[in-house]
PDB file of C-alpha atoms in Angstrom:
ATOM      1  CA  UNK N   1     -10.647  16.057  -8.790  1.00 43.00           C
ATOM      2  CA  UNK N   2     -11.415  16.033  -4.961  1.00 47.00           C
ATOM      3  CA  UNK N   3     -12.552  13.255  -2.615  1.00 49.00           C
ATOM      4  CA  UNK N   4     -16.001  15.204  -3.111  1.00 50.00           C
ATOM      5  CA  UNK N   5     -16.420  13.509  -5.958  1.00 49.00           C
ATOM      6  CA  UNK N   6     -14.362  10.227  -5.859  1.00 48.00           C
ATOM      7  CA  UNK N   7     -17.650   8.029  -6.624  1.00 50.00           C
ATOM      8  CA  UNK N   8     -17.889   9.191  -9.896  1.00 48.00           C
ATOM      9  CA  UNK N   9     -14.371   8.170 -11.189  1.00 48.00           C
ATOM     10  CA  UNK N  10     -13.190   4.727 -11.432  1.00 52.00           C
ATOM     11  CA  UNK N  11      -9.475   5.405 -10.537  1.00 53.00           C
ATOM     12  CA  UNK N  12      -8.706   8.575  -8.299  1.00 52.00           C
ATOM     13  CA  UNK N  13      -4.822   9.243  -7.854  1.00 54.00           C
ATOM     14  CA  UNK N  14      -4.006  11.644  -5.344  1.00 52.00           C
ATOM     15  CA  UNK N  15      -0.496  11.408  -5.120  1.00 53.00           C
ATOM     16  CA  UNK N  16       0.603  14.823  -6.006  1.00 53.00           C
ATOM     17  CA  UNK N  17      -1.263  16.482  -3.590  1.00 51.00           C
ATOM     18  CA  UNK N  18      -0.710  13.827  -0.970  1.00 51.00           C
ATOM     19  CA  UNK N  19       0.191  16.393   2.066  1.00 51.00           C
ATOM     20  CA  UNK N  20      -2.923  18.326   1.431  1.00 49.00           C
ATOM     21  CA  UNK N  21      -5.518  15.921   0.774  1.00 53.00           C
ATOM     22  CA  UNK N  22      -4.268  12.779   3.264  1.00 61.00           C
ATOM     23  CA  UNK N  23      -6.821  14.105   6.005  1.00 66.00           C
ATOM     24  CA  UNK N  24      -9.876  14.534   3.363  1.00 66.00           C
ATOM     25  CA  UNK N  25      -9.167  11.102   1.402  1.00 75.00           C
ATOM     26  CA  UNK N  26      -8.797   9.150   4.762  1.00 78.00           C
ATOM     27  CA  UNK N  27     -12.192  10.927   6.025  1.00 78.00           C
ATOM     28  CA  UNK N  28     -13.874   9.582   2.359  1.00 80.00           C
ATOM     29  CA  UNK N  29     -12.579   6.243   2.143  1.00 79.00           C
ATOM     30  CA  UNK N  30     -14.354   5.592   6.025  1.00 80.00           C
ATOM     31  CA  UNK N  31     -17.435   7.331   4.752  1.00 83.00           C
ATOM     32  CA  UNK N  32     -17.589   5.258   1.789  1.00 83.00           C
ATOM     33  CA  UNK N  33     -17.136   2.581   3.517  1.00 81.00           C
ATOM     34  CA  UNK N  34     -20.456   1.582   4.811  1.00 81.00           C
ATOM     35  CA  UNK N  35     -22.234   1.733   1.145  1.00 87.00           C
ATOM     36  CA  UNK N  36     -19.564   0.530  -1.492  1.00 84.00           C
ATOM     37  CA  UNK N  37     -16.631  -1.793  -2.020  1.00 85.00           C
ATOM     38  CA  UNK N  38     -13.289   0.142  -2.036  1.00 83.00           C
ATOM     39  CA  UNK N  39     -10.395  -1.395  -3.890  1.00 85.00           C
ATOM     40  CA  UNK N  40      -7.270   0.675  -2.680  1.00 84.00           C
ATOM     41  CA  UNK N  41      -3.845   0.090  -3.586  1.00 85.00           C
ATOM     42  CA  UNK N  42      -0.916   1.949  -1.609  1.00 83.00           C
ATOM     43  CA  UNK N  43       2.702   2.033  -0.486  1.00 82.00           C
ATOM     44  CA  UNK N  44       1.433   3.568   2.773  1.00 81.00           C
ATOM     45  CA  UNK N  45       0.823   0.954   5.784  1.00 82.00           C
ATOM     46  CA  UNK N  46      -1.080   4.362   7.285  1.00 81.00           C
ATOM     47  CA  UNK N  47      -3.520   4.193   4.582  1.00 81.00           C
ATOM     48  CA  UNK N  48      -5.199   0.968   5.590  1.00 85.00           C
ATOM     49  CA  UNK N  49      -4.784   1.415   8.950  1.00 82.00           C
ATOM     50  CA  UNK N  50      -6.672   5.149   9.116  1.00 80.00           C
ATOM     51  CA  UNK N  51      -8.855   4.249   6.390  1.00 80.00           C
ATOM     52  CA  UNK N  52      -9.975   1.622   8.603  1.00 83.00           C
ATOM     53  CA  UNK N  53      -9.383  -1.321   6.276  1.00 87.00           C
ATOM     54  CA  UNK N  54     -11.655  -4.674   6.742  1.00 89.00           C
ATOM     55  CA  UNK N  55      -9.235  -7.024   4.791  1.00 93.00           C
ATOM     56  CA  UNK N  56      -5.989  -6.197   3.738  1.00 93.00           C
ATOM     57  CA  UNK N  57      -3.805  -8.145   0.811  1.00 94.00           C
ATOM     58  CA  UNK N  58      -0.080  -7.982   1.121  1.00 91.00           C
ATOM     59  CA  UNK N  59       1.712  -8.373  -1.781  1.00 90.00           C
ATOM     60  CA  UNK N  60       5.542  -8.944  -2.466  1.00 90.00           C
ATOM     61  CA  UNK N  61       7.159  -8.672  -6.163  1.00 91.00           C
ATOM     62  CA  UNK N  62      10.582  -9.598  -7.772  1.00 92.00           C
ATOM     63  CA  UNK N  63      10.124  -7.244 -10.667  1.00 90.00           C
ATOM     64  CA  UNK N  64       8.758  -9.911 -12.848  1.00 93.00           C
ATOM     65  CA  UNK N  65       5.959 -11.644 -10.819  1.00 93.00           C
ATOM     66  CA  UNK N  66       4.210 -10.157  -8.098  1.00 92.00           C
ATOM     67  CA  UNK N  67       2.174 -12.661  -5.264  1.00 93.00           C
ATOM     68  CA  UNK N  68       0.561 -12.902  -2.183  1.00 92.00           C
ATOM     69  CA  UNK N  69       2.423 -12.727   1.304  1.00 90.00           C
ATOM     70  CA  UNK N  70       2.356 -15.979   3.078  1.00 89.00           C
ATOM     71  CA  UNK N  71       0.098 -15.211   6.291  1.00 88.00           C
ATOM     72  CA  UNK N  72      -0.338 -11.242   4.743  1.00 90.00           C
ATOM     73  CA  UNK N  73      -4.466 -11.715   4.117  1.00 95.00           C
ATOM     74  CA  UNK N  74      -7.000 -11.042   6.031  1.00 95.00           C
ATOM     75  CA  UNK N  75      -7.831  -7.997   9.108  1.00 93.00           C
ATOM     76  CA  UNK N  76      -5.053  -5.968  10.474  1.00 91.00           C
ATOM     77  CA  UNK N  77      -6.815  -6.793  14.371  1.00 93.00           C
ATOM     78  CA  UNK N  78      -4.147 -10.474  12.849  1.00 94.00           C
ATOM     79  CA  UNK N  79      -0.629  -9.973  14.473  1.00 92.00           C
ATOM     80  CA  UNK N  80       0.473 -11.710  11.323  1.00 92.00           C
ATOM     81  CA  UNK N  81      -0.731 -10.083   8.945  1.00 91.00           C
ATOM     82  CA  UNK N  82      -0.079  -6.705  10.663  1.00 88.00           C
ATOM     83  CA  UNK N  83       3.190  -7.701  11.093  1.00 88.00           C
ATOM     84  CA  UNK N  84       3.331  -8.218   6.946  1.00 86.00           C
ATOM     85  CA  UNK N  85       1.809  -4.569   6.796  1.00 84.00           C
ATOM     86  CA  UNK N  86       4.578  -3.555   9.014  1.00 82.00           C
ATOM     87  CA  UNK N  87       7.311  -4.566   6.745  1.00 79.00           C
TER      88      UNK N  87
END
């Protein structure tokens, strides 16, 4: 599967080939941006902040429940909650 066709899948993983298709997935997720609603879920602070994220939901887990960050919702142009992203 390629970012080509990322609209036509509910769940696109590109983990293994992270290295090769960063540049291509960031370029999609801004393209797509305009014209859908993108749910994205990463480890990568980069990945919001390339992909040019509008609101951003910081979560924290203690391997049983996972929540919210106090102050971690809402744009990354928010010290605070860039300074959740950060962590």
């Amino acid at each position: 599967m390629t970012p080509n066709n990322l609209h036509h899948h509910r769940c696109w993983q590109p983990r293994r080939n992270l290295h090769h298709t960063k540049g291509l997935t960031l370029q999609k997720l801004r393209s797509l941006k305009g014209s859908r609603q993108l749910i994205v879920s990463t480890h990568n602070a980069n990945v919001p902040v390339l992909g040019d994220a509008d609101l951003v939901v910081t979560l924290e887990a203690d391997g049983q429940h996972g929540r919210t960050v106090a102050d971690g919702v809402g744009s990354l142009d928010d010290p605070t909650v860039s300074a959740a992203v950060e962590k």
